[in-house]
Short mmCIF file of C-alpha atoms in Angstrom, two decimals:
data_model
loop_
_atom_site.label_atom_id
_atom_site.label_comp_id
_atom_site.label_asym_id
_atom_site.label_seq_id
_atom_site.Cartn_x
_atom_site.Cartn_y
_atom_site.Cartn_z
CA UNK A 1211 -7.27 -4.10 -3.73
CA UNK A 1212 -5.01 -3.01 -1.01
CA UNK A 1213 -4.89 -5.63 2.20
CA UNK A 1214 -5.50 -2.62 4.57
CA UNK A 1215 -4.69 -5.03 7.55
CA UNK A 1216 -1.21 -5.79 6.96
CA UNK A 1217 1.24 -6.15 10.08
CA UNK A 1218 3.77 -3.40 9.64
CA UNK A 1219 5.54 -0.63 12.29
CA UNK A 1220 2.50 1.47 13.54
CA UNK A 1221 3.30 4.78 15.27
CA UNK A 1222 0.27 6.56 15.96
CA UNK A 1223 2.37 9.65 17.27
CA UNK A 1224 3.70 10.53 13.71
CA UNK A 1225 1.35 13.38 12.44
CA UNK A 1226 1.72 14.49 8.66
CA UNK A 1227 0.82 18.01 7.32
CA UNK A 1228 0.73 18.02 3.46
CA UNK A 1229 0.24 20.45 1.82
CA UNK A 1230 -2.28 20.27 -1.33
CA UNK A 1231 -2.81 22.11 -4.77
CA UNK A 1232 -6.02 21.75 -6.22
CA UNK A 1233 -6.83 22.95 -9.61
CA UNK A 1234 -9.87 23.18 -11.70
CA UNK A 1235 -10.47 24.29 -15.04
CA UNK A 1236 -12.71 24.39 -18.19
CA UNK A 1237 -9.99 24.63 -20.89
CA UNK A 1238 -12.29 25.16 -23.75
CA UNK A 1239 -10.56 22.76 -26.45
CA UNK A 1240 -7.00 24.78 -25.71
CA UNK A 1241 -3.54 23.85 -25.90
CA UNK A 1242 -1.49 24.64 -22.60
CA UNK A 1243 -0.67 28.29 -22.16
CA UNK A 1244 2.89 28.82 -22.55
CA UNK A 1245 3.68 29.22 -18.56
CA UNK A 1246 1.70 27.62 -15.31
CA UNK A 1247 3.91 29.06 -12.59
CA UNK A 1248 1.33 31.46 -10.66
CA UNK A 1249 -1.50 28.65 -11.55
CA UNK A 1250 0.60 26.34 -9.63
CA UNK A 1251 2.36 29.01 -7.10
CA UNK A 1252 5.57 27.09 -8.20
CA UNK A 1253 7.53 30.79 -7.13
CA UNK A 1254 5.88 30.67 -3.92
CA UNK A 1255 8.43 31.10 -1.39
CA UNK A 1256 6.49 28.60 1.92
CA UNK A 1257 7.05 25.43 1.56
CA UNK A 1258 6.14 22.93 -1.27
CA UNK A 1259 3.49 21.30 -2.35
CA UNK A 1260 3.74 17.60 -1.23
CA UNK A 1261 0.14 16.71 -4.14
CA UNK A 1262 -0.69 18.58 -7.28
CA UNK A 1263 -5.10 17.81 -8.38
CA UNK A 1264 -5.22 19.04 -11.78
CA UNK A 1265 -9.00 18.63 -12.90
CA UNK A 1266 -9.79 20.17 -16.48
CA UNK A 1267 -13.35 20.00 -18.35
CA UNK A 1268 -13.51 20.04 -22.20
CA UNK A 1269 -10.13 19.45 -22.71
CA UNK A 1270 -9.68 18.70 -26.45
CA UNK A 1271 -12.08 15.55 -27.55
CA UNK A 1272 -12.86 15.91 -30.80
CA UNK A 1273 -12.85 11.87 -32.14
CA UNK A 1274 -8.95 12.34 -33.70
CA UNK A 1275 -8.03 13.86 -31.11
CA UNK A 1276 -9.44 11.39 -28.08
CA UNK A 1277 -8.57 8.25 -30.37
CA UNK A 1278 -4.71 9.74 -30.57
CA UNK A 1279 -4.75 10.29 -26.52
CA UNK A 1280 -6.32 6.81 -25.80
CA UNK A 1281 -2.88 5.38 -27.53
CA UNK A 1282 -0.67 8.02 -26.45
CA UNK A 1283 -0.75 10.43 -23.10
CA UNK A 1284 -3.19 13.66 -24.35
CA UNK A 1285 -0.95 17.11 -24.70
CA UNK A 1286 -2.28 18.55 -21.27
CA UNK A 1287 -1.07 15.39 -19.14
CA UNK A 1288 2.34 15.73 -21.18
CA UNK A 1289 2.68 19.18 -20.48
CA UNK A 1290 1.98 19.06 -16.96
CA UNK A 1291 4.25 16.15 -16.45
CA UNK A 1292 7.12 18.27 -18.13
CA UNK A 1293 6.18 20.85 -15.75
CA UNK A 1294 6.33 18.56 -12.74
CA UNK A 1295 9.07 15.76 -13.39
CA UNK A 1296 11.86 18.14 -12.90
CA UNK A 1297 10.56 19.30 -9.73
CA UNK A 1298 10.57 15.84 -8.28
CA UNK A 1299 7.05 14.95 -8.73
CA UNK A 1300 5.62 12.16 -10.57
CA UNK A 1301 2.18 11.50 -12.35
CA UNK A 1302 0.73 8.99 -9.42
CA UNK A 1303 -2.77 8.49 -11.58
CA UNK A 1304 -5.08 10.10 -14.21
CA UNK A 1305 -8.06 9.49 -15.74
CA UNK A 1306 -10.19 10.30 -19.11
CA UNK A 1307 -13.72 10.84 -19.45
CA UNK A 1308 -13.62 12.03 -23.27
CA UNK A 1309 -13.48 16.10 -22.06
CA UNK A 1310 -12.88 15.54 -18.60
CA UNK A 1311 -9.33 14.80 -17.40
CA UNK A 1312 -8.20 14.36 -13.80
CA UNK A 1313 -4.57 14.11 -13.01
CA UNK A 1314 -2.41 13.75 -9.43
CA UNK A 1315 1.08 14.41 -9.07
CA UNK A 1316 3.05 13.54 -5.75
CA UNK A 1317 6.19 14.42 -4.21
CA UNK A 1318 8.46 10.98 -4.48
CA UNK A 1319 9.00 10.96 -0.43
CA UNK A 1320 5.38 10.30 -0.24
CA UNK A 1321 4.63 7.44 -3.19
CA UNK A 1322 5.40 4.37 -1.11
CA UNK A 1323 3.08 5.43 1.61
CA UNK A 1324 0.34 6.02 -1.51
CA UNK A 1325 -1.87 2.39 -1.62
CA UNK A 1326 -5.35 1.11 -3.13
CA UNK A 1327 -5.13 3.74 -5.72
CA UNK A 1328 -8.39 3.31 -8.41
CA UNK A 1329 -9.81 5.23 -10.68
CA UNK A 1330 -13.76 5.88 -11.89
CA UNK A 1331 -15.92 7.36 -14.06
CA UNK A 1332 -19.44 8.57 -14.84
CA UNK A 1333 -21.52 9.43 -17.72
CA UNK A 1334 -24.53 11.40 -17.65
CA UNK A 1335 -24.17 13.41 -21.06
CA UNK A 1336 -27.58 12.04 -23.27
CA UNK A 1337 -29.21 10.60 -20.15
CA UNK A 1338 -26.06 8.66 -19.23
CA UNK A 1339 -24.73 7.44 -22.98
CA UNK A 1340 -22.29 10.06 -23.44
CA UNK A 1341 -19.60 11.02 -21.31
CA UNK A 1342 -19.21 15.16 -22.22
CA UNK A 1343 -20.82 15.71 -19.19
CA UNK A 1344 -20.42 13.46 -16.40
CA UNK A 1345 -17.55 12.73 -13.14
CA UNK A 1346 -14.04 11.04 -13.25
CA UNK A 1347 -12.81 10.59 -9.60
CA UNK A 1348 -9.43 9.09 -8.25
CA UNK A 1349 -9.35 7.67 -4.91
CA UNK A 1350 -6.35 6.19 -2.53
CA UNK A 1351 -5.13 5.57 0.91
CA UNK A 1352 -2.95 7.83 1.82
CA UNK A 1353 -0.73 7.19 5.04
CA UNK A 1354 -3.71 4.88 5.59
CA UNK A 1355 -6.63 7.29 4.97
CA UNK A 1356 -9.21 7.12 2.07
CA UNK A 1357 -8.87 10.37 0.33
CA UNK A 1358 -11.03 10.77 -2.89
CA UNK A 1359 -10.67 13.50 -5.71
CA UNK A 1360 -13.92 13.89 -8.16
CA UNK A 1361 -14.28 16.22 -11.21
CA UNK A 1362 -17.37 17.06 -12.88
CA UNK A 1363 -19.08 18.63 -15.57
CA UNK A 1364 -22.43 18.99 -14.78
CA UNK A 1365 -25.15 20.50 -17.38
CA UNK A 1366 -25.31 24.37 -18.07
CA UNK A 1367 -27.84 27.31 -18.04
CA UNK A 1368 -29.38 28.57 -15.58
CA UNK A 1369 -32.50 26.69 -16.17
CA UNK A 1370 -30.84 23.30 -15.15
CA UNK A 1371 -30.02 23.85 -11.51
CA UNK A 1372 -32.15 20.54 -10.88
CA UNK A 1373 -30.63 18.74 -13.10
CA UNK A 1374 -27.07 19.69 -11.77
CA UNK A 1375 -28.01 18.20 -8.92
CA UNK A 1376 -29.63 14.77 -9.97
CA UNK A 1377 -26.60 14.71 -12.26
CA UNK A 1378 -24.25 15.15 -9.08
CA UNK A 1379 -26.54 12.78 -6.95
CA UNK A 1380 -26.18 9.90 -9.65
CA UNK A 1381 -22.59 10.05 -9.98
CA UNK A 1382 -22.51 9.42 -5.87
CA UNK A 1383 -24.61 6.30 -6.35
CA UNK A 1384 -22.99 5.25 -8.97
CA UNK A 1385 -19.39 5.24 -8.45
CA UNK A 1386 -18.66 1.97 -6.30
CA UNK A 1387 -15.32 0.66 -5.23
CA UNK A 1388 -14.72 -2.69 -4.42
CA UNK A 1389 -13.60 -2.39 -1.21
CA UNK A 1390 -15.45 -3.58 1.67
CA UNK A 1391 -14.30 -0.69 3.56
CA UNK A 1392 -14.99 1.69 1.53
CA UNK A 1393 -17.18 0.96 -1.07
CA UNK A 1394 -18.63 4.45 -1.84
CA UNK A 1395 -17.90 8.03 -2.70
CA UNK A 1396 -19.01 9.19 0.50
CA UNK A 1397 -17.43 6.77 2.81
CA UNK A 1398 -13.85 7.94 2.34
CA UNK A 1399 -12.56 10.00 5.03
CA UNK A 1400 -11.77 13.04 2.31
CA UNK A 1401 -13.75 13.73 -0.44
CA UNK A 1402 -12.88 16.80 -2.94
CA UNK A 1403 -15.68 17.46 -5.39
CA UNK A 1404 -14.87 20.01 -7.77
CA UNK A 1405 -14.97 21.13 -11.29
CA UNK A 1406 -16.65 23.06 -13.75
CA UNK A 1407 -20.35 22.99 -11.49
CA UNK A 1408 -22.03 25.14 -14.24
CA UNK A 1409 -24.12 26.48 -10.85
CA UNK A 1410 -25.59 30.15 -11.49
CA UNK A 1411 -26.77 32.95 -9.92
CA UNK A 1412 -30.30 33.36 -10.11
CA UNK A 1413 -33.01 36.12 -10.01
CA UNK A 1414 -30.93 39.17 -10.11
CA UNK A 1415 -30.48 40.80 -13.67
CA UNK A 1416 -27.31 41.27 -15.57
CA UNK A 1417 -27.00 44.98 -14.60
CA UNK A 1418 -27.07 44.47 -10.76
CA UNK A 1419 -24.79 41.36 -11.45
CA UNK A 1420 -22.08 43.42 -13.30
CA UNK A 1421 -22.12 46.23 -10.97
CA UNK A 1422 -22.04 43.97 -8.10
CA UNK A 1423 -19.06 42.68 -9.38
CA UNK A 1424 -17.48 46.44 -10.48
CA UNK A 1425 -17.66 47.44 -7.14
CA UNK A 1426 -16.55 44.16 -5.95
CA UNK A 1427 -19.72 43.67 -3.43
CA UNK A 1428 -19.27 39.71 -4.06
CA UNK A 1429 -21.29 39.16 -1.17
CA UNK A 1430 -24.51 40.50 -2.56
CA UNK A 1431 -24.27 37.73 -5.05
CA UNK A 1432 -23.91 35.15 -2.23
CA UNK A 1433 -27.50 34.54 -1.46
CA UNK A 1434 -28.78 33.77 -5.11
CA UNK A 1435 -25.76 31.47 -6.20
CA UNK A 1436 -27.26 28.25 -7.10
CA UNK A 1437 -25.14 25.98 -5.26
CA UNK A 1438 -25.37 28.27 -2.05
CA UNK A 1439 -29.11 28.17 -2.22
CA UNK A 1440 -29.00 23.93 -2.90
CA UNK A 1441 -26.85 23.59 0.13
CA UNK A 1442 -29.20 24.31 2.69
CA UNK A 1443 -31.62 22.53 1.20
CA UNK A 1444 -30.35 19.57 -0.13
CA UNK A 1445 -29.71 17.22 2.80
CA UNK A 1446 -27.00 15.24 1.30
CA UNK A 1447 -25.15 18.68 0.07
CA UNK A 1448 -24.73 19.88 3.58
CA UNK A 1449 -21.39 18.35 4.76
CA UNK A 1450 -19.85 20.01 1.81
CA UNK A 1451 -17.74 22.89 2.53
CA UNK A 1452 -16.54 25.32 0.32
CA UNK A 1453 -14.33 28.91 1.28
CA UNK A 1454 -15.97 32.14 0.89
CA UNK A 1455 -16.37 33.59 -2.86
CA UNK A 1456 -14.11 36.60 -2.69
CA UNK A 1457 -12.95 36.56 -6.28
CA UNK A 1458 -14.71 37.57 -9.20
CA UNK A 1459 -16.84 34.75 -11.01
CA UNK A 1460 -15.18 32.29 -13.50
CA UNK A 1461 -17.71 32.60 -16.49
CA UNK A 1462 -18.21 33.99 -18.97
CA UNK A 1463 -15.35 35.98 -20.35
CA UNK A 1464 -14.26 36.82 -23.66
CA UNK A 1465 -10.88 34.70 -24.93
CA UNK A 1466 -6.99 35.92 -23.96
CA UNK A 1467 -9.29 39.49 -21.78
CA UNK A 1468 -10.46 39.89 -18.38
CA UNK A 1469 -14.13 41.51 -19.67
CA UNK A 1470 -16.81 39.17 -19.37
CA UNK A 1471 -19.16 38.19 -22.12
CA UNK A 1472 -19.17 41.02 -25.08
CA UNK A 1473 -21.15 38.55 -27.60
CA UNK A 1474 -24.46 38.79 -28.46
CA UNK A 1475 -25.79 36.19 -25.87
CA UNK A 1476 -24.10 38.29 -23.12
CA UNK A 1477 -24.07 35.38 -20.68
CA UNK A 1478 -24.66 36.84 -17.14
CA UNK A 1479 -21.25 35.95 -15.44
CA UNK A 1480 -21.23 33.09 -12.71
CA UNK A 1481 -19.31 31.31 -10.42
CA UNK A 1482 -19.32 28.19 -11.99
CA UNK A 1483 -15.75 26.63 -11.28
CA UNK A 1484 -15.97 25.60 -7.68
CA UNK A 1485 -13.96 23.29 -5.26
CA UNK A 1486 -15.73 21.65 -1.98
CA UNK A 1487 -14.73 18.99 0.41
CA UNK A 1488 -16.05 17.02 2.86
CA UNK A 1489 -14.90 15.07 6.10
CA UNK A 1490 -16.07 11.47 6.83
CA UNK A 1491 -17.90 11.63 10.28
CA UNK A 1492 -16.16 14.62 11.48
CA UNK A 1493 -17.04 18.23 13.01
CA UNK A 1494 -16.12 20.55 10.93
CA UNK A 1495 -16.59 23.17 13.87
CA UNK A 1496 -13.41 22.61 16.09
CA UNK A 1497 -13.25 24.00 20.27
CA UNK A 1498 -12.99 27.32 21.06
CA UNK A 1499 -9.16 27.03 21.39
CA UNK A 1500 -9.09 25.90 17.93
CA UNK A 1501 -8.21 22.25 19.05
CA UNK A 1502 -10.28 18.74 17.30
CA UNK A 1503 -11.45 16.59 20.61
CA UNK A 1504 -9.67 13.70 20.88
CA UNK A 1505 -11.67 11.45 18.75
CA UNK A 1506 -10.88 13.53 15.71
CA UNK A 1507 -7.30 14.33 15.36
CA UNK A 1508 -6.17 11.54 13.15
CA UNK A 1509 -7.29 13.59 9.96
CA UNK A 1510 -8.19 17.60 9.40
CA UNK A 1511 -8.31 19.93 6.75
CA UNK A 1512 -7.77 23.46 6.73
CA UNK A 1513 -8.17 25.80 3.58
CA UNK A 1514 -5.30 28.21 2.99
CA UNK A 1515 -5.53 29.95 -0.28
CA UNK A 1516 -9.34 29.79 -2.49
CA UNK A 1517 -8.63 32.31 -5.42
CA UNK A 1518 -9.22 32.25 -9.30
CA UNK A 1519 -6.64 33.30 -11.97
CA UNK A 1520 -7.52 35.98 -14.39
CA UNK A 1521 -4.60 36.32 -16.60
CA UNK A 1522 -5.41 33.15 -17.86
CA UNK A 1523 -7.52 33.87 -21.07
CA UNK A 1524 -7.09 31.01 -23.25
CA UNK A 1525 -10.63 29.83 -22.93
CA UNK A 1526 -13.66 31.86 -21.42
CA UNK A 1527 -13.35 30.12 -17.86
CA UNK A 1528 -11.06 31.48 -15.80
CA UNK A 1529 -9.19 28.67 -13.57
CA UNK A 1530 -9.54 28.46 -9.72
CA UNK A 1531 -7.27 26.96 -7.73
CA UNK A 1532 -7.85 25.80 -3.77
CA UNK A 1533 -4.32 25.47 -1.39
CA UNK A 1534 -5.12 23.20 1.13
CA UNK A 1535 -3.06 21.67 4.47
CA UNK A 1536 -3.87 18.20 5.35
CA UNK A 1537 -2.99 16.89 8.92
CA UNK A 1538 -2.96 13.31 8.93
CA UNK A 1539 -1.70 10.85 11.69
CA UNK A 1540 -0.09 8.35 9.67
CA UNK A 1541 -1.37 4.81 10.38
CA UNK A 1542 2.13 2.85 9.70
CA UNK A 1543 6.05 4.94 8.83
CA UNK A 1544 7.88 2.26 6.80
CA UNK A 1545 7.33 1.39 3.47
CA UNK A 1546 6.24 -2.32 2.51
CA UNK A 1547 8.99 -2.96 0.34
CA UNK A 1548 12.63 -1.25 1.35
CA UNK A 1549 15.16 -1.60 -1.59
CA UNK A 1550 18.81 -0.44 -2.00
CA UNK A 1551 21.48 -0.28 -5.16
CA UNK A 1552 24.36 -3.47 -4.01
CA UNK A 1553 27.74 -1.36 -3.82
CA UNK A 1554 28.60 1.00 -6.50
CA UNK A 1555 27.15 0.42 -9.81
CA UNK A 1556 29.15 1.01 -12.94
CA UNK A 1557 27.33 0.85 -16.81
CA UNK A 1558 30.32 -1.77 -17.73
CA UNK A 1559 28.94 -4.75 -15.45
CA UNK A 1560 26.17 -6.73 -14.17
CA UNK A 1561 24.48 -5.15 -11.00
CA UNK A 1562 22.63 -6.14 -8.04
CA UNK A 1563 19.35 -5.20 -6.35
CA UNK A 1564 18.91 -6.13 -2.47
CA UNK A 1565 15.12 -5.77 -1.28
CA UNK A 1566 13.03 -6.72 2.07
CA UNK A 1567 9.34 -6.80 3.07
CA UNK A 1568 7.11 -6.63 5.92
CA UNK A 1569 5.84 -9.82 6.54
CA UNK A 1570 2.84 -9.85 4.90
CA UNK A 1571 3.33 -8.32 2.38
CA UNK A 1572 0.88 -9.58 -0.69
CA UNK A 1573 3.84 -10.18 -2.99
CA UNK A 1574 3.39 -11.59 -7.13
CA UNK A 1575 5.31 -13.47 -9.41
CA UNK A 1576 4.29 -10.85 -12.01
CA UNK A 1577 6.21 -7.83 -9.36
CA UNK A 1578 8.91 -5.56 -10.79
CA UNK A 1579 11.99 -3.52 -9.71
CA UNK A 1580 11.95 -0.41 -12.16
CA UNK A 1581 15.36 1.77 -12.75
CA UNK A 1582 14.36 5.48 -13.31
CA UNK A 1583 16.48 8.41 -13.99
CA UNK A 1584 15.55 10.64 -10.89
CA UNK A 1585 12.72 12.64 -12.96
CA UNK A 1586 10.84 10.78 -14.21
CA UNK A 1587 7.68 11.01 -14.93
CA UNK A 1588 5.35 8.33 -14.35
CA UNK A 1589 5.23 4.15 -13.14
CA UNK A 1590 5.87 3.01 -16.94
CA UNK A 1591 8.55 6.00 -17.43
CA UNK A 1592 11.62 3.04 -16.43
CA UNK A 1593 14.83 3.00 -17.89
CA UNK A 1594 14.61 -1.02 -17.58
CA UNK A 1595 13.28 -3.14 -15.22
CA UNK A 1596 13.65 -6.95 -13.67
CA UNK A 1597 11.34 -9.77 -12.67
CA UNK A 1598 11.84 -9.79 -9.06
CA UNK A 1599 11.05 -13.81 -9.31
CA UNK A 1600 12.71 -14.41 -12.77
CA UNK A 1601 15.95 -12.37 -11.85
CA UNK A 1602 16.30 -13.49 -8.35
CA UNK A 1603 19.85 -14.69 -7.28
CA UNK A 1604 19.67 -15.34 -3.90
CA UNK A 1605 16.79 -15.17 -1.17
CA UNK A 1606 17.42 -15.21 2.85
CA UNK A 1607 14.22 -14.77 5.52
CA UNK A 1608 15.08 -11.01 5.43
CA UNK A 1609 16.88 -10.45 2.09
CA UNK A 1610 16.11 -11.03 -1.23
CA UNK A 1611 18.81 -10.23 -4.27
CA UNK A 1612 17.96 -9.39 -7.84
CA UNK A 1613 20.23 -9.09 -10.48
CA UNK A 1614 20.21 -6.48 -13.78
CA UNK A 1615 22.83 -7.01 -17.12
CA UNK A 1616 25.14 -4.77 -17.85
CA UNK A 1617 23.38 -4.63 -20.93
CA UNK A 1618 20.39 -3.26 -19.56
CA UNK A 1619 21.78 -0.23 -18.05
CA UNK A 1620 22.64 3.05 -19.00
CA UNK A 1621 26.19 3.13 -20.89
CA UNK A 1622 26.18 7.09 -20.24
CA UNK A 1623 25.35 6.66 -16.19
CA UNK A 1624 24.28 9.31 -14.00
CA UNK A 1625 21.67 10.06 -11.23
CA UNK A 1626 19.27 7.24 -11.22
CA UNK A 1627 16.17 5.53 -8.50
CA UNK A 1628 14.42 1.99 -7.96
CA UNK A 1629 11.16 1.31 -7.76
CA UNK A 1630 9.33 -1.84 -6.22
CA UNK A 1631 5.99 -2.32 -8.40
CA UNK A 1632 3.37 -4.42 -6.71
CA UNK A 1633 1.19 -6.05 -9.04
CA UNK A 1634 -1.69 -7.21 -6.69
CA UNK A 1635 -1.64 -3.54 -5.49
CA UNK A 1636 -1.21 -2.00 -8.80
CA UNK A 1637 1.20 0.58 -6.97
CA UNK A 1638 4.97 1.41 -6.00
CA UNK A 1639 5.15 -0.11 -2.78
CA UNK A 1640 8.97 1.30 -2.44
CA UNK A 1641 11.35 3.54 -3.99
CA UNK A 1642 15.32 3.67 -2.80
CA UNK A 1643 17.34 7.27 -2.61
CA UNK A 1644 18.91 8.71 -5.47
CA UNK A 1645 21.88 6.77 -6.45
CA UNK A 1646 24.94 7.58 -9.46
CA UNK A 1647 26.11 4.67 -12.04
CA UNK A 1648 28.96 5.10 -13.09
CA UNK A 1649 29.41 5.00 -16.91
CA UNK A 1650 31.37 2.63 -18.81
CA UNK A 1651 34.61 2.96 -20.39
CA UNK A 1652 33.05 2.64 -23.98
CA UNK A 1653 31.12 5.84 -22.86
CA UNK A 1654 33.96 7.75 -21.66
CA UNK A 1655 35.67 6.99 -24.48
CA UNK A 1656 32.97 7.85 -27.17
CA UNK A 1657 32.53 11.41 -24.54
CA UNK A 1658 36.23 11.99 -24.53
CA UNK A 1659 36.63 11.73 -28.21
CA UNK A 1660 33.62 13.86 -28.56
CA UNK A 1661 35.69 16.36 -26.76
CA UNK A 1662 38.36 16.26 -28.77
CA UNK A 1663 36.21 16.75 -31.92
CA UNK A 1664 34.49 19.73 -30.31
CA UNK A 1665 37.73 21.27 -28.76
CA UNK A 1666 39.86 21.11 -32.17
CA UNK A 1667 40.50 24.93 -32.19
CA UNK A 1668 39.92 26.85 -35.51
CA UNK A 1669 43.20 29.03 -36.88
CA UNK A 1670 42.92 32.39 -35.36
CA UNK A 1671 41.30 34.99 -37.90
CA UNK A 1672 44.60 37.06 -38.71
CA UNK A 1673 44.43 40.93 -36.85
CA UNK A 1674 43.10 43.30 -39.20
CA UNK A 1675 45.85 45.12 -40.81
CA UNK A 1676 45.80 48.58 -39.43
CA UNK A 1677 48.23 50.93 -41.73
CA UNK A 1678 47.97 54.04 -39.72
#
């Protein structure tokens, strides 16, 4: 657990707006589709994304298929990570609830400000045994806020709207952190709850749902959707917010079309895939000149973008996505750990590491300084690593030296990044800039000679003999 009081540069003037992609999806046993970009709005031309929430329900778990992702990463997480990497994001945390899969990717400017990260999860498939239906939820500090991502798969049909939520009320009491601070669900400061809800509309027939939907009148379907109706009800539902409905409903469609439910159970469609948040203790109604009062700037969200993708047909959900801007007053602007390359490095020779901490910073024997090529793709994904005890050289009150073998790097070089892993904080607690090694001469040998193979030329095909 994160020591949230550590002394460190505080400058309460620094405000943060993040921007966050938030994904949900039931994937129906699928493989990735071939291409994410408009899921992900990754040709949007604002500004990036500083956090990718992937959430997905019934991704693949049939029991060869779970016991081959609990040894190696499942195909979705790979894919997405081969999506991301390049882009300079990495795979901060995921978690597996046999269908249900919750992944967060962050920018790399952002990981060493990323602390207490933990992950949890809750069955309530066959009255709590099995874990098809159930919530997997990833929580951190972020800049020194509690932010909290939770994705469910609560029971189906239309009949079950009860159930949904004593499903969704369990999983709230359930899920405990140990943190004193912040020991449940709804104590962090930001809580997205999302997933696939299963929620339906009630009363009104299949007909008037269709047509409704036709003619685009969304908002006549408002009034009877499940979760709508449970909201103003349901006390503990109420500080949940969710952006208006103005896209068609998510279920049930027929696979790889855009034409809802053609089978012979002709499910009546439903907005079932559904993203909500909620804000620790603030008003979610600001002044008439748009402005928080001064006891609730340090943390606001505002939704920019709540849409669903229908070209996506691989399964007969149709994925919904929420854009979000997060305006956070960061509690502290320097990292815990700051670490540079010593001089220029070069593949041929032993290398140095120079690193500094705050003060109190919870340092472990069992720490590590991790060399990763610059996209990579997750903590583990390290070229090589060192002890930062074991390898230590030389140690001053603000300095400390580590040493890696020549051995150990890279004979090839290139474009390369450290990493400080904390072990009592199970996190990167600092990363340095982008650095080049040099390679060694054995490599530009091997290269050059390479070259030479490559570049032997051919003899020229003689000129066709043209007698005329």
């Amino acid at each position: 657990m994160e020591p949230r009081g550590l002394a460190q540069p505080i400058d309460l003037e620094i405000m943060k707006n993040l921007r966050l992609h938030l994904v949900t999806w039931n994937v129906g046993t699928a493989s990735p589709p071939p291409d994410v970009t408009s899921l992900l709005q990754l040709s949007s031309q604002g500004p990036s994304m500083d956090m990718y929430v992937i959430g997905l329900q019934e991704v693949n778990s049939k029991i060869i298929n779970f016991l081959s992702d609990l040894a190696f990463d499942d195909p979705w997480s790979i894919f997405f990570m081969t999506v991301f990497s390049p882009l300079g994001y990495i795979k901060l945390s995921s978690v597996r609830m046999q269908g249900l899969l919750l992944l967060v990717f962050v920018k790399h400017a952002h990981i060493p400000f990323i602390r207490d990260i933990h992950t949890h999860y809750t069955r309530t498939g066959l009255y709590g045994y099995w874990g098809n239906k159930g919530g997997v939820t990833i929580r951190m500090s972020l800049y020194g806020h509690m932010i909290c991502f939770m994705n469910c798969h609560l029971p189906a049909h239309i009949e079950n709207a009860e159930q949904r939520l004593d499903d969704f009320e369990k999983i709230l009491e359930m899920q405990q952190f140990e943190d004193e601070n912040v020991p449940n669900i709804l104590d962090h400061d930001i809580l997205f709850w999302f997933g696939d809800l299963n929620f339906r509309i009630a009363d009104y027939g299949i007909h008037f749902v269709r047509e409704s939907i036709s003619n685009s009148r969304y908002n006549l379907l408002w009034e009877k959707d499940q979760l709508n109706m449970a909201k103003k009800k349901e006390a503990f539902l109420q500080e949940f917010i969710e952006g208006p409905l103005q896209f068609k409903p998510t279920y049930k469609f027929d696979l790889h079309s855009d034409v809802y439910d053609t089978s012979g159970k002709k499910r009546k469609p439903a907005w079932t895939d559904r993203i909500l948040w909620r804000v620790k203790n603030l008003s979610q109604h600001p002044s008439e000149d748009g402005d928080l009062s001064e006891g609730e700037q340090t943390i606001s969200v505002t939704l920019n973008n709540y849409i669903s993708h229908m070209s996506y047909g691989i399964s007969d959900h149709k994925p919904v996505t929420g854009t979000f801007g997060l305006q956070i007053k960061s509690l502290f602007s320097t990292p815990l750990v700051t670490l540079n390359p010593e001089g220029e490095w070069n593949a041929a020779q032993d290398v140095l590491i120079s690193y500094s901490t705050v003060s109190e910073f919870p340092s472990s024997t069992w720490d590590w300084i991790g060399l990763y090529q610059v996209a990579f793709r997750h903590v583990n994904d390290y070229v090589t690593y060192a002890w930062v005890k074991d390898d230590e050289i030389s140690s001053s009150e603000d300095v400390t030296q580590v040493y890696i073998s020549a051995d150990e790097i890279p004979h090839a070089g290139g474009e390369f990044l450290l990493c400080y892993y904390s072990h009592n904080m199970q996190s990167i607690a600092g990363m340095s800039q982008p650095f080049q090694i040099q390679p060694s001469r054995r490599s530009e040998e091997k290269e050059l000679a390479q070259e030479n193979i490559n570049g032997i030329e051919k003899p020229h095909s003689p000129e066709p003999y043209n007698e005329f």
